[in-house]
Coordinates of C-alpha atoms (C1' of nucleotides) in Angstrom, one line a residue:
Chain B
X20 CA 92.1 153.7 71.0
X21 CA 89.5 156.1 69.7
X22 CA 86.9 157.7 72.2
X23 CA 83.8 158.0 70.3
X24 CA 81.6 159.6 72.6
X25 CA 79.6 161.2 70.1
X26 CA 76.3 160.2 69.1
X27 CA 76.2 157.4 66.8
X28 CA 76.9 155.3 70.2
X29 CA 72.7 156.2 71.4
X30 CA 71.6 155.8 68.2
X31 CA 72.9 152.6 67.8
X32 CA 71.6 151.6 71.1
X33 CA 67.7 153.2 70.5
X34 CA 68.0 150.8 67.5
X35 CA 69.2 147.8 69.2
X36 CA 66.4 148.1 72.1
X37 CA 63.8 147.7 69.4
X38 CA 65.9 143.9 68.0
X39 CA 69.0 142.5 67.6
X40 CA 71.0 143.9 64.2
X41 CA 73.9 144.1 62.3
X42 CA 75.8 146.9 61.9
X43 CA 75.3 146.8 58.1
X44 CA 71.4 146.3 58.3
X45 CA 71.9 149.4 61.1
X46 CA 73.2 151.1 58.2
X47 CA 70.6 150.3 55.9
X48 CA 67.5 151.5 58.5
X49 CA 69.1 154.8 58.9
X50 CA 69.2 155.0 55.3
X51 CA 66.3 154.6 54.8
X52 CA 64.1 155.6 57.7
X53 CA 66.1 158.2 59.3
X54 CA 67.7 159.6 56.9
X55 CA 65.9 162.9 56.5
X56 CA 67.1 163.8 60.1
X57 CA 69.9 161.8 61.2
X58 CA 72.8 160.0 59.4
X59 CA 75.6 157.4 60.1
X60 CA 78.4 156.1 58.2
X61 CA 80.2 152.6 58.4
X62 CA 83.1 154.5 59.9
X63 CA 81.4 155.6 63.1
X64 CA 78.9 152.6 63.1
X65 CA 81.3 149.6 63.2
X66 CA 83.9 150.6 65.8
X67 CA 80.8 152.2 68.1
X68 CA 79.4 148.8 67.9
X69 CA 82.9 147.0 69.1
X70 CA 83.0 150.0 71.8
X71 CA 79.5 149.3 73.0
X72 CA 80.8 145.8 73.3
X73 CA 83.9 146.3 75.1
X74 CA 81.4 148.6 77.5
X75 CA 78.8 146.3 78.5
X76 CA 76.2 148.5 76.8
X77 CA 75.8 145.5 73.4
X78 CA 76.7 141.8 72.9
X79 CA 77.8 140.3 70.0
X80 CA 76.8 136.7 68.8
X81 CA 78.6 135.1 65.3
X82 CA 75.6 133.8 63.6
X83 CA 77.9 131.8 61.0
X84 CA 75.5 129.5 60.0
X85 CA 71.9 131.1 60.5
X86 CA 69.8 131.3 57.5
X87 CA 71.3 134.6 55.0
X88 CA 74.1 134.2 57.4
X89 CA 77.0 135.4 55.3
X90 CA 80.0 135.5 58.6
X91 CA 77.6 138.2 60.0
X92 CA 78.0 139.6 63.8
X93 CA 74.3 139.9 65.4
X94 CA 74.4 142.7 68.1
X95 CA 72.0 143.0 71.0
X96 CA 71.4 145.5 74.0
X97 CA 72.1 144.5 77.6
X98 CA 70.1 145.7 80.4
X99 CA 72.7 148.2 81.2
X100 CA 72.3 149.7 77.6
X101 CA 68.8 150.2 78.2
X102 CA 70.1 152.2 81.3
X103 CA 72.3 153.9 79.2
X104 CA 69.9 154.8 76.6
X105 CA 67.1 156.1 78.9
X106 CA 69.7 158.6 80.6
X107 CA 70.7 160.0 77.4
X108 CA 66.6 160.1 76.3
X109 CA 66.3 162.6 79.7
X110 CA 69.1 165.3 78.8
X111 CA 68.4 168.1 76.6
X112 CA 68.7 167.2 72.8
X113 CA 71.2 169.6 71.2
X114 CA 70.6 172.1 68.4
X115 CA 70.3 171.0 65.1
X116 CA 73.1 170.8 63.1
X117 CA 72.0 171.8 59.4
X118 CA 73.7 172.1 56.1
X119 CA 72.4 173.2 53.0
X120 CA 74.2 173.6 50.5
X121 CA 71.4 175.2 48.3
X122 CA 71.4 178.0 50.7
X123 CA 74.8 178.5 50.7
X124 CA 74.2 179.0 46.9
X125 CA 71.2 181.3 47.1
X126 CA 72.9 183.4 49.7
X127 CA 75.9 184.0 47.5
X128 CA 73.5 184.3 44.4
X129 CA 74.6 187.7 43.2
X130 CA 78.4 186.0 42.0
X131 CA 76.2 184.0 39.7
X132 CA 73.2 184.4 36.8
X133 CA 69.9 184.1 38.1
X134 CA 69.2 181.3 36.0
X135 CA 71.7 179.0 37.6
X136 CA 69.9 179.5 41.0
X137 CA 66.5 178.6 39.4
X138 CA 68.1 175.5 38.1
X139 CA 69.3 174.6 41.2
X140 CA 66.2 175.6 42.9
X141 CA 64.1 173.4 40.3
X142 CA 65.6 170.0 40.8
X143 CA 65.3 170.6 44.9
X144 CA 61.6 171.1 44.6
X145 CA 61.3 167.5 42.5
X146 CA 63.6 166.1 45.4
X147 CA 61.7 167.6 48.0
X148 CA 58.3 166.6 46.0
X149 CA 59.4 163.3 46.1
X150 CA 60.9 163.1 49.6
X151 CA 56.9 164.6 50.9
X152 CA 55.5 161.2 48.5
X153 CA 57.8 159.2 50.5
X154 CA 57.2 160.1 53.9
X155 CA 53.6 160.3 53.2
X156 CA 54.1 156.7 52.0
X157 CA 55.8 155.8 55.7
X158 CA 52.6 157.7 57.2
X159 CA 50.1 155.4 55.9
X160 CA 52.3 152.1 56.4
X161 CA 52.7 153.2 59.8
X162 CA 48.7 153.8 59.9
X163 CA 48.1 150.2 58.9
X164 CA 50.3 148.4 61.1
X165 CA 48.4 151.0 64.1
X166 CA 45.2 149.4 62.8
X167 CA 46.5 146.0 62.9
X168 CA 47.7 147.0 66.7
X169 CA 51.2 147.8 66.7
X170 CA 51.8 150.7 68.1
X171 CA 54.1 153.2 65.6
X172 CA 53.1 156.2 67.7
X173 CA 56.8 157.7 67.5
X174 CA 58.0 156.5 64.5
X175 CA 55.2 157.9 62.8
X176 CA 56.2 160.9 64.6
X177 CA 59.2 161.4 62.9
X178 CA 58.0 160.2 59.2
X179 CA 55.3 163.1 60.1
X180 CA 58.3 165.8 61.0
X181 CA 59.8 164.9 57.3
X182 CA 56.1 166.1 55.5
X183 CA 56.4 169.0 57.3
X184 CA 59.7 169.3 56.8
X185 CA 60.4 168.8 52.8
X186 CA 56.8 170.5 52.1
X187 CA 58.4 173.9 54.2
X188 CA 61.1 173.5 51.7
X189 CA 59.5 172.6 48.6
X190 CA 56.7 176.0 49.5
X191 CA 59.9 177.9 50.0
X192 CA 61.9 176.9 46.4
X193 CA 58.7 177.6 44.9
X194 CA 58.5 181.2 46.5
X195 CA 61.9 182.1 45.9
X196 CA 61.6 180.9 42.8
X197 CA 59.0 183.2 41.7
X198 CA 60.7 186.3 43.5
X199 CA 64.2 186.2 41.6
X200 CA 61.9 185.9 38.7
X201 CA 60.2 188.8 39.4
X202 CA 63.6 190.6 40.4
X203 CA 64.6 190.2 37.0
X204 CA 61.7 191.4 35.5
X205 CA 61.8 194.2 37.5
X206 CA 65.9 194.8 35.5
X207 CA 65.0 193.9 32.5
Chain S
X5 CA 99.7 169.8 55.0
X6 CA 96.2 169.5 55.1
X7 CA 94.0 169.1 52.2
X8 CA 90.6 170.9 53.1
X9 CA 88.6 170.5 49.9
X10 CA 85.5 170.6 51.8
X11 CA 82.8 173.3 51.4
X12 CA 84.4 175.8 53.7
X13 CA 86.2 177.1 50.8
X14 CA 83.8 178.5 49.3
X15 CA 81.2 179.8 52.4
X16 CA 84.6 182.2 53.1
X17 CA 84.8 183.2 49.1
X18 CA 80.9 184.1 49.2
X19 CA 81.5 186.2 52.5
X20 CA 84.6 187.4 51.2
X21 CA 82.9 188.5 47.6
X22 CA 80.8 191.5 49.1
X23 CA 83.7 192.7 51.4
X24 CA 87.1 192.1 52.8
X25 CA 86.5 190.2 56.3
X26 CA 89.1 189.1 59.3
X27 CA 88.2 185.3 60.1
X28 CA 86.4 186.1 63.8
X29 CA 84.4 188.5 61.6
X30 CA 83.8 185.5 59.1
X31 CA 82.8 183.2 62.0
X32 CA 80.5 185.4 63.8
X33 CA 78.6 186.6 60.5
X34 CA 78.2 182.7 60.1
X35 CA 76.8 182.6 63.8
X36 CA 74.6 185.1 63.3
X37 CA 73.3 185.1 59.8
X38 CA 73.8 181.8 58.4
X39 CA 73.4 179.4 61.2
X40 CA 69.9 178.3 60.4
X41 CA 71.7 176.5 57.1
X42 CA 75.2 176.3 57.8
X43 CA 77.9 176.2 60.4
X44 CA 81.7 176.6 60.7
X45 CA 84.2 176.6 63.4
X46 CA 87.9 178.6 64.1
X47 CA 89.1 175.0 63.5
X48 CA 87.9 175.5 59.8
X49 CA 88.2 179.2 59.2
X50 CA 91.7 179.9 60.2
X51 CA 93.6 177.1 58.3
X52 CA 91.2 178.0 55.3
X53 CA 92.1 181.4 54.6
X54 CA 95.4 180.7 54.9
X55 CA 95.3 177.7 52.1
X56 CA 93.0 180.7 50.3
X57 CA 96.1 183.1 50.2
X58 CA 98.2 180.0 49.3
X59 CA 96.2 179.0 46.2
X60 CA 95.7 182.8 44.6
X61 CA 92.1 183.1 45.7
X62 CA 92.2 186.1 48.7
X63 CA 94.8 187.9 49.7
X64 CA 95.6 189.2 53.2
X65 CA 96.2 192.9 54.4
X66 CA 98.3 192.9 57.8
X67 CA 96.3 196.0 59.1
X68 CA 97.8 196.8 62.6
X69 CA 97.0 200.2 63.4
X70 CA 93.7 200.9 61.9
X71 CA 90.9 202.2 64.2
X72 CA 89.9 199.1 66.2
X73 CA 93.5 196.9 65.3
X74 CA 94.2 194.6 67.5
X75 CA 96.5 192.5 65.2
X76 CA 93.7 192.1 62.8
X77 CA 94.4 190.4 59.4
X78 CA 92.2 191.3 56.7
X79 CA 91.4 189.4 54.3
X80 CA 90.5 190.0 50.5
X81 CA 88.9 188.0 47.4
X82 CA 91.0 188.0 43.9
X83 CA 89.8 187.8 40.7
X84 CA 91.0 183.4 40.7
X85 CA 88.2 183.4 44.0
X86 CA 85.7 185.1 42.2
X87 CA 86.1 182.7 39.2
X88 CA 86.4 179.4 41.6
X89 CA 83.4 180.6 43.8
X90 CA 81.4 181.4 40.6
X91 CA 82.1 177.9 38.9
X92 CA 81.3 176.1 42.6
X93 CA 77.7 177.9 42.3
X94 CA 77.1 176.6 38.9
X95 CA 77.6 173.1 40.6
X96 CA 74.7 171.2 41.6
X97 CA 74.3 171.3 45.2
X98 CA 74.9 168.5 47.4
X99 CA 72.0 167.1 49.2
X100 CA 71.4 168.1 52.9
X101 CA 72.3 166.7 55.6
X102 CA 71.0 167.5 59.4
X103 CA 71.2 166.1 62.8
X104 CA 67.8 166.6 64.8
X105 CA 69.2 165.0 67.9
X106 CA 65.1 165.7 69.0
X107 CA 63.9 163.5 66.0
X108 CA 66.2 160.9 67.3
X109 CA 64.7 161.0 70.9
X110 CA 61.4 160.9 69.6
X111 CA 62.6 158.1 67.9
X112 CA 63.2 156.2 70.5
X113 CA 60.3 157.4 73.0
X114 CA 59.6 154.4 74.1
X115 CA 62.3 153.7 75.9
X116 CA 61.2 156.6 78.0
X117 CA 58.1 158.3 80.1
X118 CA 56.0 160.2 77.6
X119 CA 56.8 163.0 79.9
X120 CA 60.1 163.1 79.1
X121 CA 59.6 163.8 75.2
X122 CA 56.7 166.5 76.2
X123 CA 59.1 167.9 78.1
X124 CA 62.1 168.3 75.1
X125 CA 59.0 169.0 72.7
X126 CA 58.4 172.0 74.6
X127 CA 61.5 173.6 74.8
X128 CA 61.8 173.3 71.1
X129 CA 58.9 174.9 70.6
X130 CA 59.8 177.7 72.8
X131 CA 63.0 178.0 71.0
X132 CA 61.7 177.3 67.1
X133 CA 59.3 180.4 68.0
X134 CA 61.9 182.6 68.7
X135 CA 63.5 181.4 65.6
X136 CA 61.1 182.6 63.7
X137 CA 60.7 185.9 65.2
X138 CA 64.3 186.1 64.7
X139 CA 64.1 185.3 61.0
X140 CA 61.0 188.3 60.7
X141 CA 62.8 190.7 62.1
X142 CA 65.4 190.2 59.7
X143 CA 63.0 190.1 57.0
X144 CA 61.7 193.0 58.0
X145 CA 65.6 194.9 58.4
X146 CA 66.4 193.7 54.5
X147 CA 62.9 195.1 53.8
X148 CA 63.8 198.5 54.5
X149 CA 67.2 198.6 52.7
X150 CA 65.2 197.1 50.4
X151 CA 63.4 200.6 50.2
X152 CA 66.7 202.2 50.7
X153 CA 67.8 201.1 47.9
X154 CA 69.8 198.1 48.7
X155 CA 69.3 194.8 47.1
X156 CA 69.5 192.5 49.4
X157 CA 67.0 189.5 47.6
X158 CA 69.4 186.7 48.0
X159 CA 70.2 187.3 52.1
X160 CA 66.3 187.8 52.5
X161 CA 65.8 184.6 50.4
X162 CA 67.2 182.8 53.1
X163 CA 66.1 184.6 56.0
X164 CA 62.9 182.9 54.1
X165 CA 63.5 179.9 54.6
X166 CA 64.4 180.5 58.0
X167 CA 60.9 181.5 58.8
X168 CA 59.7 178.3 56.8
X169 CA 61.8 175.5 58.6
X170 CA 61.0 177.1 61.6
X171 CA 57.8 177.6 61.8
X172 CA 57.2 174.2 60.3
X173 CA 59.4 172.8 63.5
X174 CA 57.1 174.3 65.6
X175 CA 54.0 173.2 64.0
X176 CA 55.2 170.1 64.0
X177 CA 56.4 169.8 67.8
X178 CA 52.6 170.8 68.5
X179 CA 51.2 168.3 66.2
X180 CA 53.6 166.4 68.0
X181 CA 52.4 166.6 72.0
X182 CA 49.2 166.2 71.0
X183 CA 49.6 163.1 69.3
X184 CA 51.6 161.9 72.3
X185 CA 49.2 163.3 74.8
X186 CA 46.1 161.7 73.1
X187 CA 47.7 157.9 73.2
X188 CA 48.8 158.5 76.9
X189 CA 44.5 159.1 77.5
X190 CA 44.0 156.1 75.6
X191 CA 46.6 153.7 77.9
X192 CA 45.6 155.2 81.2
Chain Q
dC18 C1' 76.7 128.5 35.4
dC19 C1' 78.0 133.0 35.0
dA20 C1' 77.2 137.9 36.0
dT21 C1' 75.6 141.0 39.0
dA22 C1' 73.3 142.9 42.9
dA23 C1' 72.9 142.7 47.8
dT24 C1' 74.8 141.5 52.1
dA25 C1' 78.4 142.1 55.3
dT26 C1' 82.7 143.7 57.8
dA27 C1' 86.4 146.8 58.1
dT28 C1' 89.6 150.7 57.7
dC29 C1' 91.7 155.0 56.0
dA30 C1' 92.2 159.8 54.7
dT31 C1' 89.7 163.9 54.9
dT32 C1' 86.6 167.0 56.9
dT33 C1' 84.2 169.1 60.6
dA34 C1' 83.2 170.2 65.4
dG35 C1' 84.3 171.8 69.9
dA36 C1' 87.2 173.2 73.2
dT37 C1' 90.8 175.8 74.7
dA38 C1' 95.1 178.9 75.0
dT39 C1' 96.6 183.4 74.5
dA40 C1' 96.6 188.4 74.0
dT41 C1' 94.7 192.9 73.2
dT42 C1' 91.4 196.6 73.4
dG43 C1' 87.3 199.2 75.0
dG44 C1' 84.2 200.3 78.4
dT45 C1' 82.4 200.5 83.2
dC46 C1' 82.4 201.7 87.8
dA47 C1' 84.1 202.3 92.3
Chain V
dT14 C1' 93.1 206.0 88.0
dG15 C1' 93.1 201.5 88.0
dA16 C1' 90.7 197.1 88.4
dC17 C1' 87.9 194.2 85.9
dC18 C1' 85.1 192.2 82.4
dA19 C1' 83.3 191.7 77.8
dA20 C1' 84.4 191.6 73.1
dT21 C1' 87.8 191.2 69.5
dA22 C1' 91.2 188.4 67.3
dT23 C1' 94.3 184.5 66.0
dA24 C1' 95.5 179.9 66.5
dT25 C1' 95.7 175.0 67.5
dC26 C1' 94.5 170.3 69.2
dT27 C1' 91.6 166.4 70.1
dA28 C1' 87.7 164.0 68.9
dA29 C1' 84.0 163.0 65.9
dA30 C1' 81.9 162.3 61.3
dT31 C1' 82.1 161.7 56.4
dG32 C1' 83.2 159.4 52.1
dA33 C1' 85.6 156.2 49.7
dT34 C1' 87.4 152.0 49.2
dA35 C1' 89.0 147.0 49.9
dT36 C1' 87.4 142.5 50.6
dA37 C1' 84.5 138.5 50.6
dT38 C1' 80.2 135.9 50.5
dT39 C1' 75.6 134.7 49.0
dA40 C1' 71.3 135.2 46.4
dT41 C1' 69.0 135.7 42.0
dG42 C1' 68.2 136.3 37.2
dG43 C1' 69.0 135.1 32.7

DNA sequence: CCATAATATATCATTTAGATATATTGGTCA
DNA sequence: TGACCAATATATCTAAATGATATATTATGG
């Protein structure tokens, strides 16, 4: 049997301690709300949900017959998942683990013509452009259900770390933009 | 035999393009120069170069007895790398993916004392600042071979960013207490 | 009522990460 | 001089993470 003692295991469980899910509409939140700093596949997410299981820390119910129920396998915490999530919320987070891949390609620029970077560095300032929309979107959806009185304090948080986030990265495509023009200015 | 199509490949061809490396050298420039975008480990390097020499794309010098030699095994880019590493940075790059385990504890805060996340959002702060110093003073060191007469635009271009993510970490992390400190004076 | 998109679970082959084993060399300091 | 430690260097193994795919059901749109 696998160990899977990575982190997909405390992920899964911060999500369960909010409600009960499946490991496909787990899948689907992290998608879409967590994506810009954390991401799990099927791969890690079913089998960590069997392990949590076979731990104590989850419990599985077969909703066969519940409303959209399509054979689907509703998971929720246990008390001693809570206990194992709050642990893990007290130790030291790790450093970031980053990869991008534009970078890589900047770095490595001179095997290439400039113009393939600024191509490159064009469609990640519309992606990034988009991804600030988005997150500003999440900001003011977050805003409105404050208002309404549920508290979104720390989800808002982390839709608030992805403005500042993709807008660092969109300010910095824009710069280096404009100095590998200049560069070649400065050759030609 | 293993198939490693993955992206280390070509980090190694973009090191190995400017000069002939051994693989600690590879994975200690990484550590040092690239690890605000990108990481590798032995595990990756090793196999890779070898599968390198085994395709045509570097070739490996067995230097034994040259000044510092302890067994070293140099390694070299061939014209088939240059060509492959060119026509991987005319490829659009894939989109980036990172693991803020800190995002994930905020996250899930409230499974925790506030004090807790002030606590983590401090050291990150400490640690983001001294990122970006980090990424200045290299600025600053490709500034003056910059004036030597060494370009060095593309390395500085990501030294860049470094100084953006960063500081935009930190701004965030103080955004951050504050917004966690102010609702804790609202509860109590 | 058919086609298609979305829901849902599951697994497999790669790819990546992290830890460790091993050995040599260079420098320090008693 | 030798004892010791840090840095250099190659290599491999386990575990974890990714990406792709197989399979089936249900909801919905035309």
């Amino acid at each position: 049997m696998k160990e899977n003692t990575g982190k997909s295991k405390y992920v899964i469980l911060g999500m369960l301690a909010r409600m009960p899910l499946t490991g496909y509409t787990i899948k689907k939140w992290i998608e879409n709300e967590y994506s810009h700093f954390w991401q799990e596949s099927y791969g890690q997410i079913y089998p960590s949900l069997k392990k949590l299981v076979s731990e104590g820390l989850a419990v599985s119910s077969d909703n066969t017959g519940t409303g959209n129920g399509r054979g689907q396998i509703v998971y929720s915490i246990t008390d001693a998942g809570r206990k194992e999530l709050s642990d893990w919320l007290r130790e030291e987070p790790e450093i970031e683990k980053l990869r991008y891949e534009i970078l890589l390609k900047v770095s490595f620029g001179g095997n290439t013509e400039p113009e393939v970077l600024l191509g490159h560095l064009d469609d990640f300032i519309r992606r990034n452009e988009k991804l600030v929309k988005d997150m500003n979107g999440y900001m003011e959806r977050f805003e409105a259900l404050k208002v309404q009185g549920t508290d979104c304090t720390y989800s808002q948080l982390t839709a608030l770390c992805g403005v500042y986030i993709y807008s660092a990265m969109r300010d910095w495509a824009v710069m280096a933009k404009e100095i590998i023009s200049e560069k070649e200015v400065d050759l030609g």
